[in-house]
Coordinates of C-alpha atoms in Angstrom, one line a residue:
Chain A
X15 CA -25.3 74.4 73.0
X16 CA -25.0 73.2 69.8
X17 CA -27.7 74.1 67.3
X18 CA -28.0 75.5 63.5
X19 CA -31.0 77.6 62.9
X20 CA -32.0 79.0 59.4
X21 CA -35.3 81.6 58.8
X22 CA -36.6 82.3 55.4
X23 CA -32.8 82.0 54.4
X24 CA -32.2 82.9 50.7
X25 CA -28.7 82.9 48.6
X26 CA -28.5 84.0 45.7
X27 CA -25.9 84.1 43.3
X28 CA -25.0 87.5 40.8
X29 CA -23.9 86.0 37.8
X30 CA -21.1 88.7 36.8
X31 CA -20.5 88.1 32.9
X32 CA -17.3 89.8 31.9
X33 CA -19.2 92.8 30.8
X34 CA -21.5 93.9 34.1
X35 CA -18.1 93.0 36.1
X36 CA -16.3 96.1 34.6
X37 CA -15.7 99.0 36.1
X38 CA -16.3 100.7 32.3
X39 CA -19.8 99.6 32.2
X40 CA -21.0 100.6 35.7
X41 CA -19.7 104.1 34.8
X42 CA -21.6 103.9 31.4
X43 CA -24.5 102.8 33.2
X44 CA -24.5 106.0 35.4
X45 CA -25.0 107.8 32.4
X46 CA -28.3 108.9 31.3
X47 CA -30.6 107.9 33.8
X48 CA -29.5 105.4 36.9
X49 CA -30.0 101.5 35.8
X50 CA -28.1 100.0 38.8
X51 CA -25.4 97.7 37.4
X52 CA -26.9 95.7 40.5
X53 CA -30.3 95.5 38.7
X54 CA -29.2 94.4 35.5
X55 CA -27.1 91.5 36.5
X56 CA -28.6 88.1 36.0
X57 CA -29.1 86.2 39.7
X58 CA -29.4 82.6 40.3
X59 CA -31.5 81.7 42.8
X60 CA -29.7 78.9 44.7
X61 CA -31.5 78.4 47.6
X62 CA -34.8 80.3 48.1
X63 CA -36.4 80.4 51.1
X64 CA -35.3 78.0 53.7
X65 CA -36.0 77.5 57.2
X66 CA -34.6 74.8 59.5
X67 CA -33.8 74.4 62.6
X68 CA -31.5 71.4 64.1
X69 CA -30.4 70.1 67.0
X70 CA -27.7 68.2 69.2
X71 CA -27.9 64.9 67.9
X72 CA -29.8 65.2 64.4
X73 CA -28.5 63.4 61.9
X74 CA -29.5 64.6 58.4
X75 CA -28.9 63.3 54.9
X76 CA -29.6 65.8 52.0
X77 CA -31.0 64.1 49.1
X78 CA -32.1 65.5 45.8
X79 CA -31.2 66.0 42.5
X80 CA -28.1 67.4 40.9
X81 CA -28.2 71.4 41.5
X82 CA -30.7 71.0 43.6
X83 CA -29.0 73.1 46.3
X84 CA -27.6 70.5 48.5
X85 CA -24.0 71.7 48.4
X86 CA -25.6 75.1 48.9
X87 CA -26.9 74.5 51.9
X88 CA -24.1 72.7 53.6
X89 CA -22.0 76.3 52.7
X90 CA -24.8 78.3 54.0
X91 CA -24.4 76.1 57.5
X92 CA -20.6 76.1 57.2
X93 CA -21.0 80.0 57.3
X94 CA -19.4 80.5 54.1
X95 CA -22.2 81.9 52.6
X96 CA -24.2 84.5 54.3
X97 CA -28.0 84.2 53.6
X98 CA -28.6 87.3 51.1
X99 CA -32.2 87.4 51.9
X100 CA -33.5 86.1 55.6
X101 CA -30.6 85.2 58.4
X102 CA -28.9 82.5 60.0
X103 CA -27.3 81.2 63.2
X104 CA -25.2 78.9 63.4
X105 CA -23.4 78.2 67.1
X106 CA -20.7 75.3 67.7
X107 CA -17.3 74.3 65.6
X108 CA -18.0 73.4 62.1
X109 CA -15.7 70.9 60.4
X110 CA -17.0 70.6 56.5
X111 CA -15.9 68.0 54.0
X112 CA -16.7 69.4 51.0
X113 CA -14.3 69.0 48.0
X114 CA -11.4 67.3 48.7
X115 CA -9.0 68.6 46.1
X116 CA -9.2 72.1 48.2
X117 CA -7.4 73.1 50.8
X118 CA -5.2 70.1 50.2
X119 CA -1.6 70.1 48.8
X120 CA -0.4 67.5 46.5
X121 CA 2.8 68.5 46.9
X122 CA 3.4 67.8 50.3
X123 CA 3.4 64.9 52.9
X124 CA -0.1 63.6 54.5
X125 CA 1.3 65.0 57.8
X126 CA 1.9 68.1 56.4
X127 CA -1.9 68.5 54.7
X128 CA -3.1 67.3 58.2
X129 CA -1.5 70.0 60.2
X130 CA -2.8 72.3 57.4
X131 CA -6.4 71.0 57.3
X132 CA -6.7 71.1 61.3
X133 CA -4.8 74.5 61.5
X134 CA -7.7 75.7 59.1
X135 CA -10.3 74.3 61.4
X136 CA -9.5 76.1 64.4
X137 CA -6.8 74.4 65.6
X138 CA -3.9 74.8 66.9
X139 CA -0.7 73.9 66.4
X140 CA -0.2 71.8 69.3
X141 CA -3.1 70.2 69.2
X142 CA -2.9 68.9 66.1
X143 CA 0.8 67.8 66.8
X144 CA -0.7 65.7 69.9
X145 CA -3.8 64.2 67.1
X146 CA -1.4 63.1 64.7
X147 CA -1.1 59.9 65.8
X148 CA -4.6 59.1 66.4
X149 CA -5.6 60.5 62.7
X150 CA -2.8 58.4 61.0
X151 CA -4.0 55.0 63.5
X152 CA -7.6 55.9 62.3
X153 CA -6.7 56.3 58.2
X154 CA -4.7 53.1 58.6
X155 CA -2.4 54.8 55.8
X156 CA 0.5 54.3 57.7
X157 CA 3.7 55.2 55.8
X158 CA 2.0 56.8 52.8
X159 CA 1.4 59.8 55.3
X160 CA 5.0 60.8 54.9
X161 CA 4.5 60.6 51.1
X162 CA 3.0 63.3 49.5
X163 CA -0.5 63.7 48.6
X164 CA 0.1 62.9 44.7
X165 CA 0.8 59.7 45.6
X166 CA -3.0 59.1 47.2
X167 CA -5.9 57.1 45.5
X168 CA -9.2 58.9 46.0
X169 CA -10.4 56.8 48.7
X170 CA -7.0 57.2 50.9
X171 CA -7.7 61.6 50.5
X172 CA -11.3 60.7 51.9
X173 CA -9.5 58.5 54.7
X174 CA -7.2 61.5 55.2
X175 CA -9.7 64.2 55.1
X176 CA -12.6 62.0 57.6
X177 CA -9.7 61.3 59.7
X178 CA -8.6 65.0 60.7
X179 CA -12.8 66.0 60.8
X180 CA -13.3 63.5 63.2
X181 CA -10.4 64.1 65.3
X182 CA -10.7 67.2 66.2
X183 CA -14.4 67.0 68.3
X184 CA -16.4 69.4 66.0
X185 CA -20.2 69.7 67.0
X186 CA -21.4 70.5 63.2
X187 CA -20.1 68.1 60.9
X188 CA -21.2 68.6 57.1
X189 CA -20.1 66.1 54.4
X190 CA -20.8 66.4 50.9
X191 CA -21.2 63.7 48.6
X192 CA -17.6 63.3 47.6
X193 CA -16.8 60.4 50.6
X194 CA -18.4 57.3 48.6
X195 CA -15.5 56.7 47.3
X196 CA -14.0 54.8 50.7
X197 CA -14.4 51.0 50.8
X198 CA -17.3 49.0 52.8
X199 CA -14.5 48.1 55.8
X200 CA -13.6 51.8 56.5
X201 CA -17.0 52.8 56.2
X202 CA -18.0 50.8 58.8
X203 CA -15.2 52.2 61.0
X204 CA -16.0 55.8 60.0
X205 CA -19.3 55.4 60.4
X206 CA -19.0 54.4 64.4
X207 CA -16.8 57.4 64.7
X208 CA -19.2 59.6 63.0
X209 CA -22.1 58.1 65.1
X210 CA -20.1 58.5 68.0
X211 CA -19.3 62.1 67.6
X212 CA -22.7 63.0 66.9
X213 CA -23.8 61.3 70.0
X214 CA -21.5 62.7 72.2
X215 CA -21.4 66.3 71.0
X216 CA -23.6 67.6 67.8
X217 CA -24.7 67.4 64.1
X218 CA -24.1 65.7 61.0
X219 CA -25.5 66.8 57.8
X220 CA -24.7 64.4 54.6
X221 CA -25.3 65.0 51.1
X222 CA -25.2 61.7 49.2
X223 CA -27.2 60.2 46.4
X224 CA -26.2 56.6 47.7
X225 CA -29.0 55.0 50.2
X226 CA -26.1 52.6 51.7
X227 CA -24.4 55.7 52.6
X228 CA -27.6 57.2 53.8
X229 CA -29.2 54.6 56.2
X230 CA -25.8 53.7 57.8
X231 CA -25.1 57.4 58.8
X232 CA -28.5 59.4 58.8
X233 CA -31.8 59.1 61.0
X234 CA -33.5 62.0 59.1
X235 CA -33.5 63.4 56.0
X236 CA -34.2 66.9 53.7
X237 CA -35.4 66.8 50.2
X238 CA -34.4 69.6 48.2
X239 CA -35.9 70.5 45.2
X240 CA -35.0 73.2 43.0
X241 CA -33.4 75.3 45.9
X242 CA -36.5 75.2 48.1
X243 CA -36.8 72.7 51.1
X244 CA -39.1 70.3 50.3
X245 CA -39.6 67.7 52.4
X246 CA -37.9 67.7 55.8
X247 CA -39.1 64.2 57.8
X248 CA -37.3 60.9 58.8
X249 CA -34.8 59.3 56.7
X250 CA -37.5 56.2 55.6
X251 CA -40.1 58.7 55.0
X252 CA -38.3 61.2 52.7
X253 CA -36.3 59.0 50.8
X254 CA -39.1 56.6 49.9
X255 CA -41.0 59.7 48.9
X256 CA -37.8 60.8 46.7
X257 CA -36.8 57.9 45.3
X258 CA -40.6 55.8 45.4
X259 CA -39.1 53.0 47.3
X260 CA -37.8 51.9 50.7
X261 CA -34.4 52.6 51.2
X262 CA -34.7 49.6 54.0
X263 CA -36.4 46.5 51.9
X264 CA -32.9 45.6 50.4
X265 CA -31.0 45.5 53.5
X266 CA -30.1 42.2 55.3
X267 CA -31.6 41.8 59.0
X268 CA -28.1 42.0 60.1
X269 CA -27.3 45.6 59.2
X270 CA -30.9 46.6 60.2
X271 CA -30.5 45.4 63.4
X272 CA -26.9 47.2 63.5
X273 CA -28.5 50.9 62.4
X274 CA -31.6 50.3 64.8
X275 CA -34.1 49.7 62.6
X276 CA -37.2 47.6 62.4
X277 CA -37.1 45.2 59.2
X278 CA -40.8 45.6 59.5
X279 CA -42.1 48.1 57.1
X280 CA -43.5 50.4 60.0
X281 CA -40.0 52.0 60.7
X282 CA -39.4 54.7 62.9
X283 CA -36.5 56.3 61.6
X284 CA -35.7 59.0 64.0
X285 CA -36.9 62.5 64.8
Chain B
X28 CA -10.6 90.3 62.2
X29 CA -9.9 89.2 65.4
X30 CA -10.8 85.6 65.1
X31 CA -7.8 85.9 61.9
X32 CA -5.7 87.0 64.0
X33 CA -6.3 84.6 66.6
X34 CA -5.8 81.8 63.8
X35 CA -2.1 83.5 63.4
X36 CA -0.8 79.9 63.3
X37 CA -2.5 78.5 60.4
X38 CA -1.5 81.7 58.2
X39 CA 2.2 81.6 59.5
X40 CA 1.9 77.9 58.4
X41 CA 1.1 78.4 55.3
X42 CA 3.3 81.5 54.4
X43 CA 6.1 79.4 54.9
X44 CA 4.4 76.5 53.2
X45 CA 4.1 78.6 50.4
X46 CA 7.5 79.6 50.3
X47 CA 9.0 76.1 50.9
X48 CA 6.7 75.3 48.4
X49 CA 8.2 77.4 45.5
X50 CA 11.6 75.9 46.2
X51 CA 10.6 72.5 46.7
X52 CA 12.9 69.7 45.3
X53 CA 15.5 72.3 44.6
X54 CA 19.0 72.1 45.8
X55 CA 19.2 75.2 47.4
X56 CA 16.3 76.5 48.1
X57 CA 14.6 79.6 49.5
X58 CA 18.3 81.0 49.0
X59 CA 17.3 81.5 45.3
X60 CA 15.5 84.3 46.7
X61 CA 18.5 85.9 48.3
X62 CA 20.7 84.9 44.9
X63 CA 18.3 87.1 42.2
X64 CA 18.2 90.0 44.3
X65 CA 21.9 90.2 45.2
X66 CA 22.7 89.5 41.3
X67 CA 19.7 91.9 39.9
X68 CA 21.0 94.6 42.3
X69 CA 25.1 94.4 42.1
X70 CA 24.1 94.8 37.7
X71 CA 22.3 97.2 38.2
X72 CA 24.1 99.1 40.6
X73 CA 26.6 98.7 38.4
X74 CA 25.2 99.9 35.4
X75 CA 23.3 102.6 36.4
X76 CA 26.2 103.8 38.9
X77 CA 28.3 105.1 35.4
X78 CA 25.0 106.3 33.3
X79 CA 23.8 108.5 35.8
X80 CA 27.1 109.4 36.9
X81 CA 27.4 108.2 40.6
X82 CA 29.7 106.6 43.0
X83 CA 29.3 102.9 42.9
X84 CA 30.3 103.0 47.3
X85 CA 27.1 104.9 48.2
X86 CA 25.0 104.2 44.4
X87 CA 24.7 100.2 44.8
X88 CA 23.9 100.2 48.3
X89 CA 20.9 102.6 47.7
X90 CA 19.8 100.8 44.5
X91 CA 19.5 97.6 46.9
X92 CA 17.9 99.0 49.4
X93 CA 15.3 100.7 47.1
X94 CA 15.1 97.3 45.5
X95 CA 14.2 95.2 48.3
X96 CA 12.0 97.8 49.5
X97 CA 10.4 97.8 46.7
X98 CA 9.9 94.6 46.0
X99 CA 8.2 93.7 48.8
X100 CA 5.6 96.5 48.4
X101 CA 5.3 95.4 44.2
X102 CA 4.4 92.1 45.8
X103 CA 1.9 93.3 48.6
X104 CA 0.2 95.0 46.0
X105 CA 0.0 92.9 43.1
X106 CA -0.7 89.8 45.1
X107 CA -3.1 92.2 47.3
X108 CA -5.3 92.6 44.5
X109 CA -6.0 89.0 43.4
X110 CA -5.6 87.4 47.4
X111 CA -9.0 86.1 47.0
X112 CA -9.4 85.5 43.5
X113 CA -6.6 83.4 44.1
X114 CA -7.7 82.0 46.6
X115 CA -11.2 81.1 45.7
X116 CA -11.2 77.3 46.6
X117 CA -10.3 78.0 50.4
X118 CA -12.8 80.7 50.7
X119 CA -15.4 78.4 49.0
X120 CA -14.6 74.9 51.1
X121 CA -13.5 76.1 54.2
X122 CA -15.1 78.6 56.6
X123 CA -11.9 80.5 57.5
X124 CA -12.1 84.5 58.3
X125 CA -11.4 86.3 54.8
X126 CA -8.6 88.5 56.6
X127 CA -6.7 85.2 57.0
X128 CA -5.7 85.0 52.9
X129 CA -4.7 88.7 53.7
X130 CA -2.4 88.0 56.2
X131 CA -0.7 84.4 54.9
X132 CA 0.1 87.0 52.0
X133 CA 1.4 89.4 53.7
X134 CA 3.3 86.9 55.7
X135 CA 5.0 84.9 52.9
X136 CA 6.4 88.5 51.4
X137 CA 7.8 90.1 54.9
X138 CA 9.5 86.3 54.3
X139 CA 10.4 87.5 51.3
X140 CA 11.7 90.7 52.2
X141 CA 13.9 89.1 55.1
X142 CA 15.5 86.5 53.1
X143 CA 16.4 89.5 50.6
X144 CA 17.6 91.5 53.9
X145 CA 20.5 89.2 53.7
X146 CA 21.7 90.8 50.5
X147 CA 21.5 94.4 52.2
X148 CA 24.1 92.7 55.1
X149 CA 26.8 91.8 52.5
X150 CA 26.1 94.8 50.5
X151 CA 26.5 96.7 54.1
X152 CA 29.6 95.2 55.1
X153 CA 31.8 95.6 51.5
X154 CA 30.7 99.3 51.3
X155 CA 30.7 99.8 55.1
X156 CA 33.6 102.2 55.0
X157 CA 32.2 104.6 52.7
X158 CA 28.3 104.6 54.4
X159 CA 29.8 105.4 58.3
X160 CA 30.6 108.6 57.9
X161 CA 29.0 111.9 56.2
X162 CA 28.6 111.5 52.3
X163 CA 26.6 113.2 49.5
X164 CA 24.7 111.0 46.4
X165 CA 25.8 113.1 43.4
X166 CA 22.9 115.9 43.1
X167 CA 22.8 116.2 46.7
X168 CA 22.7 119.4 48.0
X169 CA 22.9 118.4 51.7
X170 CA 24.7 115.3 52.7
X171 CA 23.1 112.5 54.2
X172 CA 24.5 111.6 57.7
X173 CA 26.0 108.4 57.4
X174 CA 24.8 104.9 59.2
X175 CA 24.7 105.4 62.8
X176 CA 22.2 104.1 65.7
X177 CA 19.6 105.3 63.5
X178 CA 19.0 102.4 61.3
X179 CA 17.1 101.0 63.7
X180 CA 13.8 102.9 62.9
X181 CA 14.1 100.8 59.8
X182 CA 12.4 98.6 62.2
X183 CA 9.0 100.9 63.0
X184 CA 9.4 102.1 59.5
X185 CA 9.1 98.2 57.8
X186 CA 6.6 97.9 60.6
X187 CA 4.4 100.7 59.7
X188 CA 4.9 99.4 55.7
X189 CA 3.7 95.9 56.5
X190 CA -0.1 97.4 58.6
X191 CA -0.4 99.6 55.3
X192 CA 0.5 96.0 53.0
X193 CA -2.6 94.5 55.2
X194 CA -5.2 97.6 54.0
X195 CA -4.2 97.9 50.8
X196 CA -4.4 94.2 50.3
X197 CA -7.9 94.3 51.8
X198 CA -9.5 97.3 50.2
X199 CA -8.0 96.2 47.0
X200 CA -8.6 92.5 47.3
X201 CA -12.1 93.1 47.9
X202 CA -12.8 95.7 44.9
X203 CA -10.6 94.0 42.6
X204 CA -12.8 90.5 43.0
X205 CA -16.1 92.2 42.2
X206 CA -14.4 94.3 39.8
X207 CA -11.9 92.0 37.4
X208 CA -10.8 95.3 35.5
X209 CA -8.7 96.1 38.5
X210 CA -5.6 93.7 38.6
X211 CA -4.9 94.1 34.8
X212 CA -4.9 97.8 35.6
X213 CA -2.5 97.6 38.9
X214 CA -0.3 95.3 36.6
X215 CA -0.2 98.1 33.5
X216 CA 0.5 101.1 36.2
X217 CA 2.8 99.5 38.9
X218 CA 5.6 99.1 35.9
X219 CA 5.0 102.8 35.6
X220 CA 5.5 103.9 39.3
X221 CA 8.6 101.9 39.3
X222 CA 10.2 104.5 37.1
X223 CA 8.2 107.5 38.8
X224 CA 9.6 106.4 42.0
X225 CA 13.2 107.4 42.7
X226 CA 14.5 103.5 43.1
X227 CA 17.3 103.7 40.5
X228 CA 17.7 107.8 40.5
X229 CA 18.3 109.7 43.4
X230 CA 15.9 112.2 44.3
X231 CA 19.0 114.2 44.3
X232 CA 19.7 114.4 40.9
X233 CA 16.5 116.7 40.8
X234 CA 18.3 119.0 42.1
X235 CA 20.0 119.5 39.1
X236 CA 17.5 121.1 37.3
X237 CA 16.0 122.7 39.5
X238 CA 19.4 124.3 41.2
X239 CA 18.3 123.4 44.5
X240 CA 14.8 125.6 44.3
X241 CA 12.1 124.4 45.0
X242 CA 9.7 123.6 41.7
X243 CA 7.3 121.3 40.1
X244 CA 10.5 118.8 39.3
X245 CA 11.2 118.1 43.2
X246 CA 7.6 117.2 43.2
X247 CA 7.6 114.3 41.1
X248 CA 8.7 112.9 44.3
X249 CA 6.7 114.3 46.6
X250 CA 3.3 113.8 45.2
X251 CA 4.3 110.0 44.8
X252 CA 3.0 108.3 48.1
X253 CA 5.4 105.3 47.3
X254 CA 8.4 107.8 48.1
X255 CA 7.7 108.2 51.4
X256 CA 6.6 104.0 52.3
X257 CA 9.8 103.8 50.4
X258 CA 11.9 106.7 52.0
X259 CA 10.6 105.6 56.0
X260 CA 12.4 102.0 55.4
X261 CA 15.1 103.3 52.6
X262 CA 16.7 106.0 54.6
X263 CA 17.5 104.8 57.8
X264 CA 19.2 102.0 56.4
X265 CA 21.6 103.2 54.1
X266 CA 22.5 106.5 56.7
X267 CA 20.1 109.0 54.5
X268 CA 19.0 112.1 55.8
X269 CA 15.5 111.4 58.0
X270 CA 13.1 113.3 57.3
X271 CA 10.0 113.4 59.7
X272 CA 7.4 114.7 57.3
X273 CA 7.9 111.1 55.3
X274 CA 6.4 109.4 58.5
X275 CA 3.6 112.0 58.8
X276 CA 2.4 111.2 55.3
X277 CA 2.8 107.3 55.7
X278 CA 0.9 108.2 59.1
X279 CA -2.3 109.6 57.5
X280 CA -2.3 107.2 54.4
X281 CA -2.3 104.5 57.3
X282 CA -5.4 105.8 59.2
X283 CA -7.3 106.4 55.9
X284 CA -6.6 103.3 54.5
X285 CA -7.4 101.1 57.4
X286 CA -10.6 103.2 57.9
X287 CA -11.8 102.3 54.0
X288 CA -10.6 98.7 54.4
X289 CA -12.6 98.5 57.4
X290 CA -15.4 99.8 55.7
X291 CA -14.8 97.7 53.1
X292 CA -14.8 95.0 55.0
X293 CA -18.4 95.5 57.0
X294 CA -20.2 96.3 54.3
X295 CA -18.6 93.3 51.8
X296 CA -17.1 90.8 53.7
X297 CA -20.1 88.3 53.4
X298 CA -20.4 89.1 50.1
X299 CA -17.0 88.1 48.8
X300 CA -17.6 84.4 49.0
X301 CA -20.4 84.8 46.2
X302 CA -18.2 87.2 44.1
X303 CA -15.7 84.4 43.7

């Protein structure tokens, strides 16, 4: 069962400044009386308190300022950050799309960072060999996959890195804000393939600051504020209360009708 | 640990990656690897062959050896301490287990060390007349054996080097990313241990001052735990004298180390990822 649960989860960051990260001053420090280097370095509180809990099918959009701690978050649920204060669980394959500069080569061909990519999701060999084909029909980059990533425009590494998340079946998929740079036909395509995934096996969370992004891909939402949770509701709700309008009234009737939603003001937007 | 190891594809993927990398768009290749060894070690076999007064048959063959071996355990450690400040984008964006950037690293030099292998095989087969039977180094009070079936515990001996590499890389990596003091001093000192550890001089030659007693010169060696790594890989394949208590020390500094790194690892692992 696929689920991500969070209690009273804190992260916070030591802020080592090249003199507390010495090996000199902690051995200084010892002397005359104990001042634990630990106590004396500066800490920023990234994410302070935070408990959630979601489940198969939740689709969630992070929204909130800059620093706020959405990227935070979506590393806390990827597992890459332990919670220092409180604890987490997260069960089920997590794919993230976080920065897409890492992990990538710009060396070498789109095939090659694809077979890296999937290898450092959990895959194997193999299996990637057999999604190649799919990935590169779903990307529609066609021959610039044997060129090498250098080549690639911004949008084509977002094709690239959607393409190998969504082909490998994960059940937690977390996308930062980095994938608005994709044109209006492709989202359209990723976006069925995102909301097919989730329906058939798990969870999306998405940090974006774009409401087009939001509504076509999100049913609820979480507000973050200064590294605290601060409103956690559906998608209408939260971003009206975020941004002070409805993320809904600008929308034709055709795409409202396309992402199940009412063009009435009483939406129901999910949870 | 276990889920790295079960990921062994993705790190054996990128070791090579790495190392195709390095070479990429040159003409040969991966082969420049083999080509600065074999020259660094025929000069200075050569060289240090006629200062320290030895026999270039059974000098340049143990100069390469000690070379290669060396090499590969410079690498392990200087790369050890900075595997995950190095790597600070993967561990950030991409929830693999941290023993993985261990183990790619690890990987890419035992690549390394084989492509360098190929320069002990030419060396091997010129000098091949003088290494089969009994010889002595100059120094040498008894004389070393000569190649025979033994050279295969070269193979258990490189093995036993490599589990150490993945500790040492480990303990290290960890410490040396909270502590940023630590590379810069592994850099200062490992140029030092390279003249400490007999790599260009025969431990023989000791024996010279010390007319074959036993004194605080002989143990310039022996207090050196890089000897013996060196000495379980070194002897076997040039047809030196074995010597089991090499394999007993390499044996304990293996079960302490790994117990540390996994320490190390318990306690710290999580919090790697925010030293970064």
């Amino acid at each position: 069962m696929v689920s991500i649960d969070v209690w009273n989860a804190s992260v916070d960051f030591p802020i080592f400044d090249a003199k507390s990260r010495s090996l000199k001053k902690l051995a200084l420090g010892k002397v005359g009386g104990r001042i634990g280097a630990e106590g004396r370095v500066p800490i920023i509180e990234a994410l302070h308190d935070i408990t959630l809990s979601l489940r198969h099918g939740d689709r969630v959009g992070l929204v909130g300022h800059n620093g706020a701690g959405k990227s935070t978050l979506l590393r806390l649920l990827a597992n890459i950050y332990e919670p220092t204060r409180g604890s987490s669980r997260i069960q089920g394959k997590v794919a993230p799309v976080f920065d897409l500069g890492v992990g990538m080569d710009p060396e070498i061909s789109g095939y090659e960072n694809i077979m890296i990519r999937g290898l450092f999701l959990g895959m194997g060999r193999k299996d990637m060999e057999k999604r190649v084909d799919d990935i590169a029909e779903f990307t529609e980059l066609g021959d610039y996959l044997s060129m090498p990533l250098r080549t690639y425009s911004t949008g084509m590494r977002v094709r690239l890195a959607l393409g190998v998340v969504t082909s490998i079946d994960p059940e937690i998929l977390l996308l930062d804000e980095g994938i608005g740079a994709v044109d209006a036909a492709f989202l359209e395509k990723a976006r069925d393939r995102l909301n097919d995934l989730v329906k058939r096996s798990g969870i999306l969370v998405f940090a974006s600051h774009s409401d087009d992004f939001l509504v076509e891909l999100c049913s609820s939402a979480i507000w973050m504020d200064e590294g605290r949770l601060k409103m956690h509701g559906s998608l209408r709700e939260v971003v009206k209360a975020y941004k002070g309008r409805d993320p809904y009234e600008h929308l034709s009737p055709d795409t409202l009708e396309r992402i199940g939603q009412a063009p009435v003001m009483s939406g129901n937007g999910g949870e | 640990m276990r889920d790295a190891w079960r990921q062994r594809e993705l790190w054996e993927h990128l070791g090579w990656q790495d190392i195709k990398q390095r070479y990429r768009r040159s003409i040969i290749g991966p082969l420049w690897i083999t080509i600065s060894m074999g020259t660094t070690a025929v000069a200075l076999g050569l060289l240090y062959s006629q200062l320290l007064g030895q026999e270039l048959g059974t000098y340049l063959p143990y100069i390469t050896v000690g070379f290669i071996v060396w090499n590969f355990i410079l690498g392990c450690v200087t790369e050890g301490t900075e595997v995950f400040i190095a790597n600070e984008g993967l561990i950030k964006h991409l929830p693999a287990p941290m023993t993985v950037h261990v183990l790619r690293m690890v990987w890419r030099q035992v690549l390394f060390f084989l492509h360098n292998l190929v320069v002990y095989v030419v060396v091997l087969a010129v000098f091949f007349p003088t290494l089969t039977h009994e010889y002595k180094m100059d120094g040498d009070i008894v004389p070393h054996p000569g190649i025979s079936w033994t050279v295969l515990l070269a193979i258990p001996g490189f093995a036993l080097l490599t589990v150490n590499a993945v500790w040492v890389a480990l303990l290290f990596g960890i410490i040396s990313t909270r502590f940023r003091d630590i590379p810069p001093v592994i850099h200062s000192f490992i140029q030092l241990v390279f003249f400490m550890t007999p790599i260009v001089w025969p431990v023989g030659v000791l024996n010279k001052f010390t007319n074959g007693e036993a004194s605080w010169k002989v143990l310039i060696a022996e207090f050196n735990p890089i000897y013996h790594f060196l000495e379980i890989v070194r002897a076997p394949l040039i047809g030196h004298a074995l010597s089991w208590h090499h394999w007993v020390v390499v044996g304990a500094f293996t079960v302490v180390g790994w117990a540390l790194a996994i320490l190390a690892l318990r306690n710290y692992r999580s919090r790697v990822s925010y030293w970064v």
